CSV table of C-alpha atoms in Angstrom, one decimal:
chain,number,residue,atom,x,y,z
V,1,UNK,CA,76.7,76.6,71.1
V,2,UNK,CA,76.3,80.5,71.3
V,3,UNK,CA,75.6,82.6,68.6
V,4,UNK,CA,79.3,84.0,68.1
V,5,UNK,CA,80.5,80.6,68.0
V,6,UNK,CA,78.3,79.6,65.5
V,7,UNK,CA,79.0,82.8,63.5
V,8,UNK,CA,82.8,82.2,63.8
V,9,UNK,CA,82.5,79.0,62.5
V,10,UNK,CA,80.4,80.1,59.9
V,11,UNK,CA,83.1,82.5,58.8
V,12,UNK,CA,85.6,79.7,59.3
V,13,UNK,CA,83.4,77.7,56.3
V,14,UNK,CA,83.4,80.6,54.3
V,15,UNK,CA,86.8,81.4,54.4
V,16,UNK,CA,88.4,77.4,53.8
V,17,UNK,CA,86.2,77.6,50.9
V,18,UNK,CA,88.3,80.7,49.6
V,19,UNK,CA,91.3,79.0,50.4
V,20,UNK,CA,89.6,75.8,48.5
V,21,UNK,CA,88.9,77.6,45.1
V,22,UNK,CA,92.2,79.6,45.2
V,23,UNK,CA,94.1,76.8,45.2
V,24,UNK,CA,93.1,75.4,42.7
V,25,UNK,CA,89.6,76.1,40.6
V,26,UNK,CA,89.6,73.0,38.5
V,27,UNK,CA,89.7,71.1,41.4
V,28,UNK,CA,87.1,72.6,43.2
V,29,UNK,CA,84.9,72.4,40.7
V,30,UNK,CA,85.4,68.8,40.0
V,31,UNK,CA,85.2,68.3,43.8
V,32,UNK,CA,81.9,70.1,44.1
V,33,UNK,CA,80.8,67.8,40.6
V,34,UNK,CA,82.0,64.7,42.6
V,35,UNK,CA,79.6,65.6,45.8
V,36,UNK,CA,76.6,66.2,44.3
V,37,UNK,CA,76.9,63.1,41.9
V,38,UNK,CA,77.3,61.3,44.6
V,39,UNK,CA,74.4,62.3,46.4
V,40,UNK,CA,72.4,61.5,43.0
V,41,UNK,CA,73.4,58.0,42.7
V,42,UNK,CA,72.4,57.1,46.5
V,43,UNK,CA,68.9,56.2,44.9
V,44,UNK,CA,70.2,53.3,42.7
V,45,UNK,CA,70.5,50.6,44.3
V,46,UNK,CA,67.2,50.7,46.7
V,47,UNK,CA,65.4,51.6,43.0
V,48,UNK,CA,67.0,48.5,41.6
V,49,UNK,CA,66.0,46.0,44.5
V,50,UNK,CA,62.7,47.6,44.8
V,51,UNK,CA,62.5,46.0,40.7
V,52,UNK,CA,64.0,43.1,41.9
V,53,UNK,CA,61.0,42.7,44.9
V,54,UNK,CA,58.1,43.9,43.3
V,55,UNK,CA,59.0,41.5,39.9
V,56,UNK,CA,59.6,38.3,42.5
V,57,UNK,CA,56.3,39.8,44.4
V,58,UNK,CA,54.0,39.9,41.4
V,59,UNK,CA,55.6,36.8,39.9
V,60,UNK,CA,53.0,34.6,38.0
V,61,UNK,CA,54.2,30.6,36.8
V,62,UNK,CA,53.3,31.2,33.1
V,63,UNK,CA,56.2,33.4,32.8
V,64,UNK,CA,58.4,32.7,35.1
V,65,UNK,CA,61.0,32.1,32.5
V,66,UNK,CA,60.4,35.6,31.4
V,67,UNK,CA,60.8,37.2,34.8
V,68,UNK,CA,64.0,35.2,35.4
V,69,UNK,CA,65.3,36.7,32.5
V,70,UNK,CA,64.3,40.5,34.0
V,71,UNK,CA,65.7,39.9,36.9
V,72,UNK,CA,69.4,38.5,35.5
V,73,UNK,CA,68.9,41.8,33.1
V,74,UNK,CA,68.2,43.9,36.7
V,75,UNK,CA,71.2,42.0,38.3
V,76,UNK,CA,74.0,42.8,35.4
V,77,UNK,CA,72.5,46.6,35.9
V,78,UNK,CA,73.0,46.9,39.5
V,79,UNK,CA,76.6,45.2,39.3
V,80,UNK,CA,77.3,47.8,36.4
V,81,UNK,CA,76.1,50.7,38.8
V,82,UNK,CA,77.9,49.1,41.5
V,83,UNK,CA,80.9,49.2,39.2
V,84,UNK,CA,80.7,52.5,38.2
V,85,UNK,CA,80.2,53.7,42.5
V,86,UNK,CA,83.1,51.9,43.0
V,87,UNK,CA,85.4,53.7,40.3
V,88,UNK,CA,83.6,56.7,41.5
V,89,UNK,CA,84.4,57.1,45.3
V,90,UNK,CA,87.9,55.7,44.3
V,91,UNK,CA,88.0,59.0,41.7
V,92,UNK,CA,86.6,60.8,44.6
V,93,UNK,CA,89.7,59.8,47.3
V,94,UNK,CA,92.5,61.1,44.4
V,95,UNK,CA,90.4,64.2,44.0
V,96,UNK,CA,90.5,64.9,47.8
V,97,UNK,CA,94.0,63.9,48.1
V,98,UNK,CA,95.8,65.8,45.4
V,99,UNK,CA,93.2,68.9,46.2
V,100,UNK,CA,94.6,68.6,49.8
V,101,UNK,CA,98.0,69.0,48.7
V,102,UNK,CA,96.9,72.0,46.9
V,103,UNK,CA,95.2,73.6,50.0
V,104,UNK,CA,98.2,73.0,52.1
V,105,UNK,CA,100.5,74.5,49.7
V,106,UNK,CA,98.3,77.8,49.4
V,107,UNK,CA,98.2,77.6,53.2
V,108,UNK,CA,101.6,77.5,53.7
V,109,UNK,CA,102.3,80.3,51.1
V,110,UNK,CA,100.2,82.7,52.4
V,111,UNK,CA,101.1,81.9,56.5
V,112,UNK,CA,105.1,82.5,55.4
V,113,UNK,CA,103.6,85.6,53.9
V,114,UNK,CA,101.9,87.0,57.0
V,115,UNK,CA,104.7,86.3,59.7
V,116,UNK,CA,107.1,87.9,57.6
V,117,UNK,CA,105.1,91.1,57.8
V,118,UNK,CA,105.0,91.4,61.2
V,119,UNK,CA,106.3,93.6,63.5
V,120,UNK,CA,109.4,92.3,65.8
V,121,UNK,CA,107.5,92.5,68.7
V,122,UNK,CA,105.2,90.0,68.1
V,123,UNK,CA,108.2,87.1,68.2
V,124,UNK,CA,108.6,88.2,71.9
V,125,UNK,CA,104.9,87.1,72.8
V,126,UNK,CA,104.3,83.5,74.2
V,127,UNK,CA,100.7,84.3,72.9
V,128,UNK,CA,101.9,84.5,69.3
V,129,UNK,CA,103.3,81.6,69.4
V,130,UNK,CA,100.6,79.9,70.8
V,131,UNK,CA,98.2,81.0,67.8
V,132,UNK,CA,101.2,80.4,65.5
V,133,UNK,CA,101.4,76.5,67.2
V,134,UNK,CA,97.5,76.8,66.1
V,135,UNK,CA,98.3,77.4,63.0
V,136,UNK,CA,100.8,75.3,61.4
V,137,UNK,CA,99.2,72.1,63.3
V,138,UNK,CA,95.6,73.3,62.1
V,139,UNK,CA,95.9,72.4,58.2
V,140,UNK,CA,94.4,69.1,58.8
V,141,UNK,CA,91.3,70.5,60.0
V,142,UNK,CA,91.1,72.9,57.1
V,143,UNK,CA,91.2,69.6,55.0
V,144,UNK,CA,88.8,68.0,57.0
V,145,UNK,CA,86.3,71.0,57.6
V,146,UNK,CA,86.3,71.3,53.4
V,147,UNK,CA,85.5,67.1,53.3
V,148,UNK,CA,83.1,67.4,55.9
V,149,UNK,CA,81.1,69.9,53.9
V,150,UNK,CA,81.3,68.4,50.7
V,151,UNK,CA,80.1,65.4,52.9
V,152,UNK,CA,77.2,67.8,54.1
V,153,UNK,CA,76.7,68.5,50.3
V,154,UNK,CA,76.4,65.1,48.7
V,155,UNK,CA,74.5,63.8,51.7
V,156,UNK,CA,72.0,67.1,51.3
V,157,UNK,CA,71.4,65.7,47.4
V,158,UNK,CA,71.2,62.4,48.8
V,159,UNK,CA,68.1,63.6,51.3
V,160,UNK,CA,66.7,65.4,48.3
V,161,UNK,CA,66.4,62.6,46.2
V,162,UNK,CA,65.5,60.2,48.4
V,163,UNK,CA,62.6,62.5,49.7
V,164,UNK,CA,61.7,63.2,46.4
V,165,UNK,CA,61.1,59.3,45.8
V,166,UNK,CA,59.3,58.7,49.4
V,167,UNK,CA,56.5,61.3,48.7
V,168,UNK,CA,55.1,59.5,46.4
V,169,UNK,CA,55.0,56.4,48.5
V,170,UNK,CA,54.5,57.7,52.0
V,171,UNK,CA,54.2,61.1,53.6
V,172,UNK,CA,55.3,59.6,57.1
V,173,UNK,CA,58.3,58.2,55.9
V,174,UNK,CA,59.2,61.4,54.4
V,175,UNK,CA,58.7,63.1,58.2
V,176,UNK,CA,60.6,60.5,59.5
V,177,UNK,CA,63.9,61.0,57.4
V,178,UNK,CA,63.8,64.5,58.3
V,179,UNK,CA,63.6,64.0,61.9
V,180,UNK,CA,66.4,61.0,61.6
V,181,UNK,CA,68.8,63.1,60.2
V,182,UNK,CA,68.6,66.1,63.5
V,183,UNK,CA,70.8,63.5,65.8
V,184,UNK,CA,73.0,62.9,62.9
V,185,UNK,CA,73.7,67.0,62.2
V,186,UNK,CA,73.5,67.4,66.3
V,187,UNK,CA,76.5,64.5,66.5
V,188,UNK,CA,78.7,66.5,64.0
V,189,UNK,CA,78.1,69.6,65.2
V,190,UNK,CA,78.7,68.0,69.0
V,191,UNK,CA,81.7,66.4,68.5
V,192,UNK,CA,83.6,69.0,66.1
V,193,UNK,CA,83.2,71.2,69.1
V,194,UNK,CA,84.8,68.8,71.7
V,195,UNK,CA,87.5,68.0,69.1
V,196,UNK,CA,88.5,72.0,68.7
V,197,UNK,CA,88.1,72.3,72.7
V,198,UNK,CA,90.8,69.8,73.3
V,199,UNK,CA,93.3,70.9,70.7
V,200,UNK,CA,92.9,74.8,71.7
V,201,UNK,CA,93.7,73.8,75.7
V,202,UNK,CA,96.2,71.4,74.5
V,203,UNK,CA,97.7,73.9,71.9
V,204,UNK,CA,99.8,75.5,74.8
V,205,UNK,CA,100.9,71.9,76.1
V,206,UNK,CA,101.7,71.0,73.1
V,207,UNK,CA,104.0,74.2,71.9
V,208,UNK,CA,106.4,73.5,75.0
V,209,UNK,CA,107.1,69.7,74.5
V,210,UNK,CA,107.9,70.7,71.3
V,211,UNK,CA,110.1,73.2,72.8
V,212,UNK,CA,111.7,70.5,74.6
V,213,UNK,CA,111.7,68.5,72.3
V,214,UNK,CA,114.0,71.1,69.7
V,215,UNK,CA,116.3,71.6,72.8
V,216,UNK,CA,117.5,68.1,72.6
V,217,UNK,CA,117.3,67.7,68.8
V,218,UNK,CA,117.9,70.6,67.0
V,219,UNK,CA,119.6,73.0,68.5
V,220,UNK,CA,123.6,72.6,68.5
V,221,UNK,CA,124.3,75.5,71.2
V,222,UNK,CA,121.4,74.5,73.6
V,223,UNK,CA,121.9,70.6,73.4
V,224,UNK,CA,126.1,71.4,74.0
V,225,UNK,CA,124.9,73.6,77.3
V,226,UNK,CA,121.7,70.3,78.4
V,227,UNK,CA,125.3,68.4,78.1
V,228,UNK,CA,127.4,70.8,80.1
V,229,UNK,CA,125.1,71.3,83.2
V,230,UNK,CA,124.1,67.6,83.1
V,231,UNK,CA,119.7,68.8,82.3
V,232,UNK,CA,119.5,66.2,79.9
V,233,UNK,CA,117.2,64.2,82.3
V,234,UNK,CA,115.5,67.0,83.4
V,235,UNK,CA,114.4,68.1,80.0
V,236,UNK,CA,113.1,64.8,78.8
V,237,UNK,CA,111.1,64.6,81.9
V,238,UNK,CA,109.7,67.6,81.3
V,239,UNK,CA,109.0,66.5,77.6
V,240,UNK,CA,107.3,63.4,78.7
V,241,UNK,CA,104.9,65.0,81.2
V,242,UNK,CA,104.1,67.6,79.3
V,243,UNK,CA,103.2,65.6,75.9
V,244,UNK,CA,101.6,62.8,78.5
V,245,UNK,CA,98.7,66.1,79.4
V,246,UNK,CA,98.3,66.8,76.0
V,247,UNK,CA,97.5,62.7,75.3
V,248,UNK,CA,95.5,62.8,78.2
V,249,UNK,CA,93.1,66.1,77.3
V,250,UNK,CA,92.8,64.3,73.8
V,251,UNK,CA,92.0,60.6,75.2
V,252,UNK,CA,89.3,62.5,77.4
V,253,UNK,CA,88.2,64.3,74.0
V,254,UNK,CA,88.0,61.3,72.5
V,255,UNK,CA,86.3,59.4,75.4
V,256,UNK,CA,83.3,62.3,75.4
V,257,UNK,CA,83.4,62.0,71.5
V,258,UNK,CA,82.8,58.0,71.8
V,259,UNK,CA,79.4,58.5,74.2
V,260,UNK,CA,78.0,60.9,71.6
V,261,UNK,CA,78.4,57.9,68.9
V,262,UNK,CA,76.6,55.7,70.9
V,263,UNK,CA,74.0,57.7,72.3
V,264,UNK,CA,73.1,58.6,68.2
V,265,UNK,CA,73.6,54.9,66.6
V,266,UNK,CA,71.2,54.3,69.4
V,267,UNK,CA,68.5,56.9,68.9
V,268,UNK,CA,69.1,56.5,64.9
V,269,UNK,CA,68.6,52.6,65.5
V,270,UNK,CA,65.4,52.7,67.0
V,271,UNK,CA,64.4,55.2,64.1
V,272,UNK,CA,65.2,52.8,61.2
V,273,UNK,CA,63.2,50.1,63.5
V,274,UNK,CA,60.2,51.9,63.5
V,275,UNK,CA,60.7,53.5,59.5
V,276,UNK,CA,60.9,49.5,58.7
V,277,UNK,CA,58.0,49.0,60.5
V,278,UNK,CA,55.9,51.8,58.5
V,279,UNK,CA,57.1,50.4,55.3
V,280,UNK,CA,56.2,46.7,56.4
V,281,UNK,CA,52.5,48.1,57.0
V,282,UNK,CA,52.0,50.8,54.4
């Protein structure tokens, strides 16, 4: 990745976060609330069955009755805070659908604004409508650029914490976690790129099957000439090849996408292995 593509997509954060607060600020804030909650209640349930080992651990007969008691009282807490996750993330999928809406309403507003403002010209140039195909089919990544960094953001509290809790039990552990979670930020970074690759090649492909595709379905004049000069074969051939390259550029996307997954779980396997393995002999 050069550093203009990193800058642009930089910019591209920056600016989906606009787009994020000025649609609408209560839900941004509660989204932000949501993330970094999140990341703070990751430490929970390892806290709980570290009570739950360490009591069963230092167990002694004369009060056994007594530590069965603790650890039913440990049980009812981490099914409460189980509970309460539960209730949480599903809080957390309303927030991120009704805030999506939101975006894609402000995003809509403001690109109806823009091409009305333009000059004539402009609706003469295949290139226009190739960034305008962009576009109107790129709202969905807006949503999932915004998700993905509030992702980055509870997962960030998440690391914090946990850290936080491993120095005090062991300084290699804490080295560990920070060189486990490289592959992880290489794979996203990785396969967003691939992902934006295929859809700006197949953008183009893409924009004429639809083309196509209006001919036959949309436009009276055009589908009562197709009729006329007997193209209606011709044009659904065209429609099919055309939409079968832009599969075909997204399969292979996909395809390079799915190597990177198993190259990580892989590499991020063997690290859990061997963090086990310190924790086993600390």
């Amino acid at each position: 990745m050069t550093k203009q593509n990193f800058k642009k997509k930089i910019a591209a954060i920056k600016l989906a976060l606009v787009w994020m607060y000025r649609s609408n600020k209560k839900l941004t804030f509660l989204s932000f609330f949501i993330s970094i909650f999140g990341g703070l209640i990751t430490i929970i349930e390892p806290y709980i069955f570290k009570v739950i080992i360490d009591s069963l651990v230092q167990q002694d007969l004369s009060v056994t009755q007594a530590l069965s008691y603790t650890i039913i009282f440990v049980l009812i807490a981490y099914a409460g805070a189980k509970i309460i996750q539960s209730i949480f993330w599903d809080i957390n999928s309303l927030v991120k659908r009704l805030h999506s809406q939101k975006i894609e309403q402000y995003f809509s507003d403001q690109l109806m604004k823009k091409v009305s403002n333009l000059d004539l010209s402009y609706f003469e140039d295949p290139t226009y409508y190739n960034k305008l195909t962009q576009c109107t089919q790129n709202i969905f990544r807006i949503n999932e650029m915004l998700w993905g960094f509030m992702y980055l953001v509870t997962e960030v509290v998440s690391v914090v914490v946990i850290i936080s809790a491993l120095l005090v039990y062991n300084y290699s552990l804490v080295i560990l976690v920070l060189l486990s979670s490289i592959p992880s930020i290489f794979l996203v970074l990785k396969t967003s790129q691939i992902s934006w690759s295929a859809f700006e090649e197949g953008s183009p492909i893409f924009r004429q099957a639809h083309y196509y595709r209006s001919l036959l379905t949309e436009r009276k004049e055009a589908v009562k000439e197709i009729k006329t000069f007997h193209l209606k074969k011709h044009f659904i051939n065209r429609f099919n090849i055309l939409l079968e390259q832009f599969i075909q550029k997204q399969n292979q996307a996909g395809y390079k996408q799915l190597k990177w997954y198993i190259l990580i779980a892989i590499i991020e396997g063997t690290v859990s292995v061997f963090a086990a393995y310190l924790v086993i002999v600390s």
